Tab-separated table of C-alpha atoms in Angstrom:
chain	number	residue	atom	x	y	z
A	1	UNK	CA	139.632	36.069	162.188
A	2	UNK	CA	140.746	35.809	165.549
A	3	UNK	CA	142.302	33.062	167.617
A	4	UNK	CA	141.858	33.144	171.305
A	5	UNK	CA	145.445	32.252	173.003
A	6	UNK	CA	145.756	29.724	175.713
A	7	UNK	CA	145.325	31.298	179.688
A	8	UNK	CA	148.725	31.809	181.208
A	9	UNK	CA	147.522	31.388	184.813
A	10	UNK	CA	151.570	31.176	186.417
A	11	UNK	CA	151.563	35.534	185.506
A	12	UNK	CA	148.095	36.112	188.002
A	13	UNK	CA	150.545	36.835	191.061
A	14	UNK	CA	153.746	39.466	190.914
A	15	UNK	CA	156.465	37.488	192.668
A	16	UNK	CA	159.891	39.590	193.914
A	17	UNK	CA	163.016	38.842	194.500
A	18	UNK	CA	162.231	38.556	198.362
A	19	UNK	CA	160.195	36.478	198.703
A	20	UNK	CA	162.206	33.742	196.917
A	21	UNK	CA	163.847	32.208	199.181
A	22	UNK	CA	165.578	30.573	195.913
A	23	UNK	CA	167.717	32.140	193.451
A	24	UNK	CA	164.796	30.895	190.764
A	25	UNK	CA	160.893	31.129	191.008
A	26	UNK	CA	159.973	27.078	190.307
A	27	UNK	CA	155.884	28.166	189.453
A	28	UNK	CA	153.933	24.649	191.100
A	29	UNK	CA	152.553	22.154	187.977
A	30	UNK	CA	148.417	22.444	189.773
A	31	UNK	CA	148.811	26.159	188.699
A	32	UNK	CA	148.971	25.341	184.959
A	33	UNK	CA	146.308	25.351	183.062
A	34	UNK	CA	147.751	22.522	179.977
A	35	UNK	CA	143.640	22.394	178.001
A	36	UNK	CA	144.198	25.048	175.706
A	37	UNK	CA	141.063	27.433	174.959
A	38	UNK	CA	140.581	28.590	171.481
A	39	UNK	CA	137.743	30.647	171.126
A	40	UNK	CA	136.302	31.520	167.487
A	41	UNK	CA	134.295	33.956	165.702
A	42	UNK	CA	132.202	33.364	162.343
A	43	UNK	CA	133.358	35.619	160.278
A	44	UNK	CA	130.512	36.097	157.170
A	45	UNK	CA	132.347	36.699	153.142
A	46	UNK	CA	133.309	34.511	150.506
A	47	UNK	CA	136.404	31.654	150.622
A	48	UNK	CA	139.179	31.648	149.406
A	49	UNK	CA	139.607	30.502	146.256
A	50	UNK	CA	138.378	30.853	142.145
A	51	UNK	CA	137.309	28.628	139.384
A	52	UNK	CA	140.321	28.763	136.714
A	53	UNK	CA	137.009	27.098	134.119
A	54	UNK	CA	134.071	29.227	134.684
A	55	UNK	CA	130.639	27.625	134.824
A	56	UNK	CA	129.755	28.879	131.548
A	57	UNK	CA	132.482	26.300	129.714
A	58	UNK	CA	129.850	23.451	131.718
A	59	UNK	CA	128.093	21.441	129.243
A	60	UNK	CA	124.406	21.280	130.733
A	61	UNK	CA	123.111	23.022	134.135
A	62	UNK	CA	125.601	20.353	136.561
A	63	UNK	CA	129.064	22.225	136.569
A	64	UNK	CA	132.018	19.376	136.003
A	65	UNK	CA	133.262	18.283	139.401
A	66	UNK	CA	136.618	17.743	140.368
A	67	UNK	CA	136.987	13.150	140.626
A	68	UNK	CA	138.422	14.246	143.617
A	69	UNK	CA	136.548	17.311	144.548
A	70	UNK	CA	135.586	16.838	148.191
A	71	UNK	CA	131.620	19.156	150.410
A	72	UNK	CA	133.447	22.576	150.656
A	73	UNK	CA	133.315	23.503	154.488
A	74	UNK	CA	132.165	26.531	155.996
A	75	UNK	CA	134.469	29.507	156.595
A	76	UNK	CA	134.160	27.793	160.417
A	77	UNK	CA	134.357	24.390	160.290
A	78	UNK	CA	137.870	25.167	157.831
A	79	UNK	CA	139.376	27.149	160.441
A	80	UNK	CA	138.298	24.317	163.512
A	81	UNK	CA	140.346	22.186	161.129
A	82	UNK	CA	143.479	24.083	161.156
A	83	UNK	CA	143.358	25.499	164.749
A	84	UNK	CA	142.534	22.405	165.927
A	85	UNK	CA	144.540	22.119	169.243
A	86	UNK	CA	145.992	18.983	170.040
A	87	UNK	CA	146.864	18.261	173.593
A	88	UNK	CA	149.367	16.771	174.045
A	89	UNK	CA	151.700	19.259	171.318
A	90	UNK	CA	149.320	22.218	171.359
A	91	UNK	CA	151.803	23.566	169.140
A	92	UNK	CA	151.653	20.704	166.771
A	93	UNK	CA	147.331	22.400	166.033
A	94	UNK	CA	148.814	25.504	164.339
A	95	UNK	CA	150.035	24.144	161.081
A	96	UNK	CA	153.833	25.647	160.630
A	97	UNK	CA	155.804	22.734	160.660
A	98	UNK	CA	156.438	19.246	161.836
A	99	UNK	CA	157.365	18.744	165.365
A	100	UNK	CA	161.289	17.657	164.735
A	101	UNK	CA	161.385	20.446	161.892
A	102	UNK	CA	160.642	23.293	164.302
A	103	UNK	CA	163.581	24.193	166.215
A	104	UNK	CA	165.647	23.931	162.475
A	105	UNK	CA	163.101	26.287	161.259
A	106	UNK	CA	163.091	28.413	164.251
A	107	UNK	CA	166.934	28.470	163.877
A	108	UNK	CA	166.804	29.484	159.916
A	109	UNK	CA	164.476	31.703	160.743
A	110	UNK	CA	161.509	30.913	158.398
A	111	UNK	CA	158.224	29.788	158.402
A	112	UNK	CA	156.184	27.334	156.238
A	113	UNK	CA	153.022	28.616	154.984
A	114	UNK	CA	150.004	26.921	156.618
A	115	UNK	CA	148.170	27.140	154.803
A	116	UNK	CA	147.541	28.292	150.584
A	117	UNK	CA	146.498	31.277	149.465
A	118	UNK	CA	144.639	31.265	146.956
A	119	UNK	CA	143.016	28.452	145.202
A	120	UNK	CA	142.304	27.345	141.742
A	121	UNK	CA	140.215	24.286	140.111
A	122	UNK	CA	141.627	22.947	137.392
A	123	UNK	CA	139.097	20.258	136.321
A	124	UNK	CA	140.656	17.505	134.411
A	125	UNK	CA	144.492	18.683	135.030
A	126	UNK	CA	145.756	14.999	133.235
A	127	UNK	CA	147.535	13.106	135.955
A	128	UNK	CA	150.543	12.128	133.750
A	129	UNK	CA	154.388	11.810	134.536
A	130	UNK	CA	155.598	12.522	130.774
A	131	UNK	CA	153.971	15.144	129.415
A	132	UNK	CA	154.521	18.949	130.685
A	133	UNK	CA	151.190	20.927	130.669
A	134	UNK	CA	151.551	23.738	133.081
A	135	UNK	CA	153.403	26.579	132.936
A	136	UNK	CA	153.962	30.412	134.914
A	137	UNK	CA	154.901	32.830	132.694
A	138	UNK	CA	157.712	35.506	133.777
A	139	UNK	CA	154.823	38.096	134.452
A	140	UNK	CA	152.960	35.949	136.351
A	141	UNK	CA	150.148	34.722	133.743
A	142	UNK	CA	149.007	30.384	133.932
A	143	UNK	CA	148.810	28.389	131.210
A	144	UNK	CA	147.656	25.243	131.744
A	145	UNK	CA	145.996	22.490	129.077
A	146	UNK	CA	142.928	21.307	130.430
A	147	UNK	CA	140.777	18.357	128.134
A	148	UNK	CA	143.210	19.841	125.486
A	149	UNK	CA	142.153	23.082	125.344
A	150	UNK	CA	144.770	26.016	126.441
A	151	UNK	CA	143.722	27.990	128.693
A	152	UNK	CA	145.687	31.115	129.972
A	153	UNK	CA	144.873	33.764	132.833
A	154	UNK	CA	147.452	36.878	133.759
A	155	UNK	CA	147.530	37.362	137.569
A	156	UNK	CA	145.412	40.335	137.171
A	157	UNK	CA	142.703	38.541	134.828
A	158	UNK	CA	139.771	37.121	137.052
A	159	UNK	CA	138.619	34.238	134.444
A	160	UNK	CA	140.571	32.834	131.781
A	161	UNK	CA	140.934	33.006	128.137
A	162	UNK	CA	140.188	29.926	125.679
A	163	UNK	CA	143.536	29.922	123.783
A	164	UNK	CA	142.029	27.168	121.247
A	165	UNK	CA	140.980	23.712	121.446
A	166	UNK	CA	142.702	20.746	120.211
A	167	UNK	CA	141.352	18.272	118.052
A	168	UNK	CA	141.578	14.580	120.119
A	169	UNK	CA	143.373	13.170	117.421
A	170	UNK	CA	146.685	16.089	117.911
A	171	UNK	CA	145.678	16.336	121.860
A	172	UNK	CA	148.005	18.856	123.688
A	173	UNK	CA	151.165	16.465	125.385
A	174	UNK	CA	153.767	19.888	125.869
A	175	UNK	CA	153.144	23.860	127.044
A	176	UNK	CA	155.656	26.696	127.206
A	177	UNK	CA	155.908	30.750	128.090
A	178	UNK	CA	158.713	32.478	126.057
A	179	UNK	CA	160.560	34.406	128.134
A	180	UNK	CA	159.122	37.632	127.557
A	181	UNK	CA	155.966	35.473	128.898
A	182	UNK	CA	154.128	36.886	125.511
A	183	UNK	CA	154.269	34.070	122.709
A	184	UNK	CA	153.694	30.467	124.202
A	185	UNK	CA	155.199	27.320	122.711
A	186	UNK	CA	152.513	24.475	122.159
A	187	UNK	CA	153.867	21.082	121.276
A	188	UNK	CA	151.022	18.105	120.306
A	189	UNK	CA	150.785	14.139	120.117
A	190	UNK	CA	151.492	14.539	116.452
A	191	UNK	CA	155.385	15.703	116.554
A	192	UNK	CA	153.492	19.369	115.859
A	193	UNK	CA	154.865	22.498	117.680
A	194	UNK	CA	152.937	25.755	117.236
A	195	UNK	CA	153.209	29.244	118.975
A	196	UNK	CA	150.445	31.194	119.882
A	197	UNK	CA	150.558	34.966	120.351
A	198	UNK	CA	148.792	35.597	124.238
A	199	UNK	CA	147.156	38.447	124.475
A	200	UNK	CA	146.179	38.507	120.723
A	201	UNK	CA	144.847	34.666	120.725
A	202	UNK	CA	146.128	33.867	117.676
A	203	UNK	CA	148.479	31.703	116.329
A	204	UNK	CA	152.055	33.152	114.994
A	205	UNK	CA	153.309	29.949	113.360
A	206	UNK	CA	153.978	26.329	113.175
A	207	UNK	CA	156.333	23.553	112.282
A	208	UNK	CA	156.695	19.691	112.230
A	209	UNK	CA	159.617	18.578	114.784
A	210	UNK	CA	159.349	14.571	115.515
A	211	UNK	CA	157.315	13.438	112.309
A	212	UNK	CA	154.314	11.134	113.919
A	213	UNK	CA	156.209	10.977	117.749
A	214	UNK	CA	154.725	12.666	120.193
A	215	UNK	CA	156.791	16.363	121.824
A	216	UNK	CA	156.924	15.304	125.563
A	217	UNK	CA	158.395	18.805	126.747
A	218	UNK	CA	159.468	22.284	124.962
A	219	UNK	CA	161.505	24.856	127.079
A	220	UNK	CA	162.051	28.046	125.926
A	221	UNK	CA	165.703	30.492	126.378
A	222	UNK	CA	167.517	32.224	123.521
A	223	UNK	CA	166.492	28.786	121.274
A	224	UNK	CA	163.315	26.956	121.650
A	225	UNK	CA	164.320	22.991	122.957
A	226	UNK	CA	162.016	19.960	122.383
A	227	UNK	CA	162.464	16.581	123.752
A	228	UNK	CA	160.647	14.052	121.584
A	229	UNK	CA	159.205	10.439	122.786
A	230	UNK	CA	161.848	9.090	120.407
A	231	UNK	CA	163.936	10.116	122.903
A	232	UNK	CA	165.448	12.851	120.518
A	233	UNK	CA	166.048	16.798	121.326
A	234	UNK	CA	166.608	19.389	119.164
A	235	UNK	CA	166.607	23.667	119.109
A	236	UNK	CA	164.372	25.559	116.919
A	237	UNK	CA	165.358	29.287	115.945
A	238	UNK	CA	161.798	30.776	117.438
A	239	UNK	CA	162.347	33.753	114.970
A	240	UNK	CA	163.005	32.038	111.846
A	241	UNK	CA	159.221	29.983	112.199
A	242	UNK	CA	161.007	26.895	113.773
A	243	UNK	CA	163.966	26.201	111.783
A	244	UNK	CA	166.169	23.067	113.289
A	245	UNK	CA	169.340	24.535	114.522
A	246	UNK	CA	170.920	22.134	116.787
A	247	UNK	CA	169.865	18.460	117.190
A	248	UNK	CA	170.383	16.121	121.128
A	249	UNK	CA	171.384	12.203	121.018
A	250	UNK	CA	171.889	10.176	124.003
A	251	UNK	CA	168.610	9.351	125.726
A	252	UNK	CA	166.614	5.878	124.532
A	253	UNK	CA	163.172	6.708	126.022
A	254	UNK	CA	160.805	8.741	125.919
A	255	UNK	CA	162.546	12.735	127.179
A	256	UNK	CA	159.914	13.883	130.365
A	257	UNK	CA	161.964	17.354	131.078
A	258	UNK	CA	163.807	19.851	129.089
A	259	UNK	CA	165.037	22.916	131.011
A	260	UNK	CA	167.141	25.998	130.053
A	261	UNK	CA	169.671	27.218	132.650
A	262	UNK	CA	168.831	30.954	133.989
A	263	UNK	CA	172.022	32.131	132.091
A	264	UNK	CA	170.012	29.995	128.745
A	265	UNK	CA	174.054	28.642	128.110
A	266	UNK	CA	173.137	25.635	129.188
A	267	UNK	CA	170.096	22.964	127.844
A	268	UNK	CA	169.413	20.406	130.654
A	269	UNK	CA	167.210	17.318	129.641
A	270	UNK	CA	165.578	14.055	131.430
A	271	UNK	CA	164.051	10.993	130.453
A	272	UNK	CA	162.299	7.718	131.216
A	273	UNK	CA	165.879	6.281	130.596
A	274	UNK	CA	166.730	7.615	133.653
A	275	UNK	CA	169.576	9.752	132.414
A	276	UNK	CA	170.060	13.768	132.685
A	277	UNK	CA	171.789	15.433	130.357
A	278	UNK	CA	173.529	18.429	130.106
A	279	UNK	CA	174.443	20.108	126.348
A	280	UNK	CA	176.022	23.137	124.755
A	281	UNK	CA	174.740	24.530	121.401
A	282	UNK	CA	177.827	24.245	119.312
A	283	UNK	CA	179.496	21.164	121.107
A	284	UNK	CA	179.034	17.761	119.950
A	285	UNK	CA	179.776	16.351	123.393
A	286	UNK	CA	177.034	17.131	126.441
A	287	UNK	CA	178.594	18.309	129.289
A	288	UNK	CA	177.402	16.133	132.170
A	289	UNK	CA	175.820	12.692	131.672
A	290	UNK	CA	174.008	11.658	135.275
A	291	UNK	CA	171.791	8.743	136.416
A	292	UNK	CA	168.883	7.993	138.960
A	293	UNK	CA	167.390	4.451	139.295
A	294	UNK	CA	163.966	5.741	138.169
A	295	UNK	CA	162.753	7.822	135.071
A	296	UNK	CA	163.280	11.802	136.005
A	297	UNK	CA	161.191	14.284	135.288
A	298	UNK	CA	161.692	17.503	138.018
A	299	UNK	CA	165.093	19.546	137.040
A	300	UNK	CA	165.933	22.681	138.032
A	301	UNK	CA	168.817	25.214	137.590
A	302	UNK	CA	170.371	27.595	140.556
A	303	UNK	CA	169.509	31.066	139.262
A	304	UNK	CA	172.219	32.027	141.494
A	305	UNK	CA	175.032	28.843	141.497
A	306	UNK	CA	176.468	28.764	137.167
A	307	UNK	CA	175.883	25.586	136.154
A	308	UNK	CA	174.445	23.889	139.778
A	309	UNK	CA	171.343	22.038	138.031
A	310	UNK	CA	169.180	19.968	141.017
A	311	UNK	CA	167.476	16.733	139.634
A	312	UNK	CA	164.458	14.279	140.749
A	313	UNK	CA	164.016	10.640	140.608
A	314	UNK	CA	160.297	9.338	140.102
A	315	UNK	CA	158.808	6.178	141.795
A	316	UNK	CA	161.318	3.486	142.202
A	317	UNK	CA	164.479	6.734	142.891
A	318	UNK	CA	163.400	8.769	144.968
A	319	UNK	CA	166.426	10.988	145.528
A	320	UNK	CA	167.536	14.833	144.737
A	321	UNK	CA	170.965	15.394	143.475
A	322	UNK	CA	172.692	18.225	142.905
A	323	UNK	CA	175.190	18.851	139.794
A	324	UNK	CA	177.630	20.955	138.387
A	325	UNK	CA	178.570	21.164	134.539
A	326	UNK	CA	181.977	21.342	136.082
A	327	UNK	CA	182.277	17.434	136.984
A	328	UNK	CA	180.474	14.451	136.201
A	329	UNK	CA	179.641	13.807	140.593
A	330	UNK	CA	176.697	14.729	142.245
A	331	UNK	CA	177.260	17.493	144.564
A	332	UNK	CA	174.797	15.614	146.614
A	333	UNK	CA	172.203	13.586	146.836
A	334	UNK	CA	169.000	13.002	149.504
A	335	UNK	CA	166.664	10.307	149.430
A	336	UNK	CA	163.696	12.164	149.920
A	337	UNK	CA	160.764	8.839	150.844
A	338	UNK	CA	158.283	9.581	147.845
A	339	UNK	CA	158.144	10.239	144.108
A	340	UNK	CA	160.370	13.487	143.422
A	341	UNK	CA	157.874	15.179	140.262
A	342	UNK	CA	158.594	18.689	140.133
A	343	UNK	CA	161.778	20.971	141.859
A	344	UNK	CA	161.766	24.549	142.126
A	345	UNK	CA	164.879	27.064	143.302
A	346	UNK	CA	164.283	30.261	145.071
A	347	UNK	CA	165.995	33.399	143.255
A	348	UNK	CA	165.422	34.996	146.739
A	349	UNK	CA	167.718	32.057	149.432
A	350	UNK	CA	168.210	30.203	146.745
A	351	UNK	CA	166.530	27.439	148.313
A	352	UNK	CA	166.211	24.092	146.441
A	353	UNK	CA	161.353	23.213	146.801
A	354	UNK	CA	160.386	19.979	145.622
A	355	UNK	CA	156.868	18.335	144.222
A	356	UNK	CA	156.646	14.903	145.863
A	357	UNK	CA	154.007	12.184	144.533
A	358	UNK	CA	152.178	9.535	146.893
A	359	UNK	CA	152.706	8.559	149.556
A	360	UNK	CA	153.741	12.161	151.300
A	361	UNK	CA	152.323	14.652	148.231
A	362	UNK	CA	154.111	17.328	150.169
A	363	UNK	CA	155.959	19.926	149.222
A	364	UNK	CA	159.482	20.116	150.976
A	365	UNK	CA	162.216	22.881	151.483
A	366	UNK	CA	165.349	22.529	151.554
A	367	UNK	CA	169.039	24.174	152.189
A	368	UNK	CA	171.071	23.881	148.672
A	369	UNK	CA	174.539	23.286	151.129
A	370	UNK	CA	174.039	19.143	151.825
A	371	UNK	CA	170.153	19.064	151.053
A	372	UNK	CA	169.168	19.919	154.681
A	373	UNK	CA	165.898	20.052	154.801
A	374	UNK	CA	163.910	22.973	156.268
A	375	UNK	CA	160.078	21.751	156.370
A	376	UNK	CA	157.211	20.591	154.405
A	377	UNK	CA	153.644	21.344	153.580
A	378	UNK	CA	151.041	18.896	153.475
A	379	UNK	CA	149.621	20.354	150.510
A	380	UNK	CA	147.475	18.193	147.933
A	381	UNK	CA	145.715	14.928	148.231
A	382	UNK	CA	147.546	14.073	144.626
A	383	UNK	CA	150.471	14.303	143.692
A	384	UNK	CA	152.484	17.646	143.125
A	385	UNK	CA	153.323	17.765	139.547
A	386	UNK	CA	154.442	21.357	138.877
A	387	UNK	CA	156.271	23.781	141.103
A	388	UNK	CA	157.365	27.965	140.227
A	389	UNK	CA	158.095	31.150	141.616
A	390	UNK	CA	156.253	34.111	141.376
A	391	UNK	CA	158.279	36.698	138.783
A	392	UNK	CA	158.587	38.666	142.825
A	393	UNK	CA	159.952	35.279	144.163
A	394	UNK	CA	157.543	35.837	147.317
A	395	UNK	CA	154.489	33.333	146.018
A	396	UNK	CA	154.778	29.181	145.259
A	397	UNK	CA	152.811	28.306	142.553
A	398	UNK	CA	152.027	24.341	142.204
A	399	UNK	CA	149.845	22.393	140.461
A	400	UNK	CA	148.909	18.890	140.848
A	401	UNK	CA	146.545	15.811	139.973
A	402	UNK	CA	144.093	16.785	142.649
A	403	UNK	CA	142.645	19.143	140.544
A	404	UNK	CA	144.034	22.165	141.842
A	405	UNK	CA	146.604	24.702	141.490
A	406	UNK	CA	147.697	26.742	144.832
A	407	UNK	CA	149.399	29.985	145.259
A	408	UNK	CA	151.392	29.828	148.554
A	409	UNK	CA	153.370	32.894	150.379
A	410	UNK	CA	156.645	31.216	150.830
A	411	UNK	CA	158.576	34.566	151.090
A	412	UNK	CA	156.615	37.313	153.355
A	413	UNK	CA	158.232	41.323	153.111
A	414	UNK	CA	159.658	40.667	157.001
A	415	UNK	CA	161.449	37.176	156.243
A	416	UNK	CA	162.936	39.313	153.011
A	417	UNK	CA	164.603	41.472	154.506
A	418	UNK	CA	166.424	39.076	157.026
A	419	UNK	CA	167.521	36.969	153.855
A	420	UNK	CA	170.872	38.314	152.384
A	421	UNK	CA	171.529	40.054	149.049
A	422	UNK	CA	171.868	37.329	146.159
A	423	UNK	CA	173.519	38.545	142.460
A	424	UNK	CA	172.987	35.932	139.449
A	425	UNK	CA	175.156	33.963	138.383
A	426	UNK	CA	178.447	34.555	137.270
A	427	UNK	CA	180.019	32.486	134.279
A	428	UNK	CA	183.484	31.455	135.546
A	429	UNK	CA	186.123	32.737	132.768
A	430	UNK	CA	187.189	30.134	129.459
A	431	UNK	CA	183.240	29.066	129.474
A	432	UNK	CA	181.033	30.611	126.679
A	433	UNK	CA	177.527	30.942	125.151
A	434	UNK	CA	177.027	28.617	121.981
A	435	UNK	CA	173.906	30.717	120.940
A	436	UNK	CA	172.937	32.036	117.908
A	437	UNK	CA	172.946	36.130	118.339
């Protein structure tokens, strides 16, 4: 869609140095028309977006709508809202960056996306801080649990596939992909973990993890890690039908998240007890113990800096902290002003991205060094529970309790060319992995 630009009457007449009595030309204010004139053209075509759950799955003649779904505007109304001119400051109407962030954005040659380029409906995506019901695979396939049904949709598919439907007594509480993007681990409210083949839509095996205690979080590296409601973290060998090979204690409440480092050497866990812990298989003592002032759900490992972990606190904390496994004190800490629900590192720039709850419900980009804010996107109507980058690193995927999944072009091809080449994290000498071969 073409958007007209404000005219520049200051260039309607050319001036030469001989015509000027001074060393510079200052145009008269009355020559300027400071009222922007945006012209809009209606275009035909479908709106960008889609339905994660096909209409055929709905019961009756009415499709199950999102609890917070707004009336969908026409294409013309949609673009009027995005490009709505602001008389006080016309640049604000473009929606690229907030005014206070424009200078830094230009300095870093980084422009945040104004709108998402694809939206998927995710009806009944649970608004739960203590479950993990969405994940993007290494092949950019989506796995999401909606109303106790597990759906998978590859990046090339137009419709999702229902992998299976759980009984209400065994509600799905956590999911994760294996590193190859071929199998999915599923934890439920009865403390059981099952492994599914995503392509064949068949269960490979299942095992008991926590008895009657629900599986709150799953993470898959060389081993599969499971965090329970009883505060324990178990590591299983997925090659041997879930044989437990390590147990980590230390949390005094539900484990909200578990995450393996990119080199699969360290396992981070965070819980409702405000505690962050980094463990290593084969070591009795944790490599790192940190705290927040509220429950911690957001975890992310740097893909570039070895042993650097980012954590985010809940509504009573609102803080992002950077840690190193080689020390117990935070490398950096930043108050964000809102609940931190999710974190993700960019493998292209090593920038950190955070997803927030109220009152902002925004996505914020940070420089890792000193946690300096780059800018933010007003992204969702409710809190952003999940954030992940695509396999290429170009696109950011967010999922929210407003029952939408949005795709953002965080790094264009032009921006990628300007970024320095980053290498995988270097392991310092003397640090050995204690994982099973």
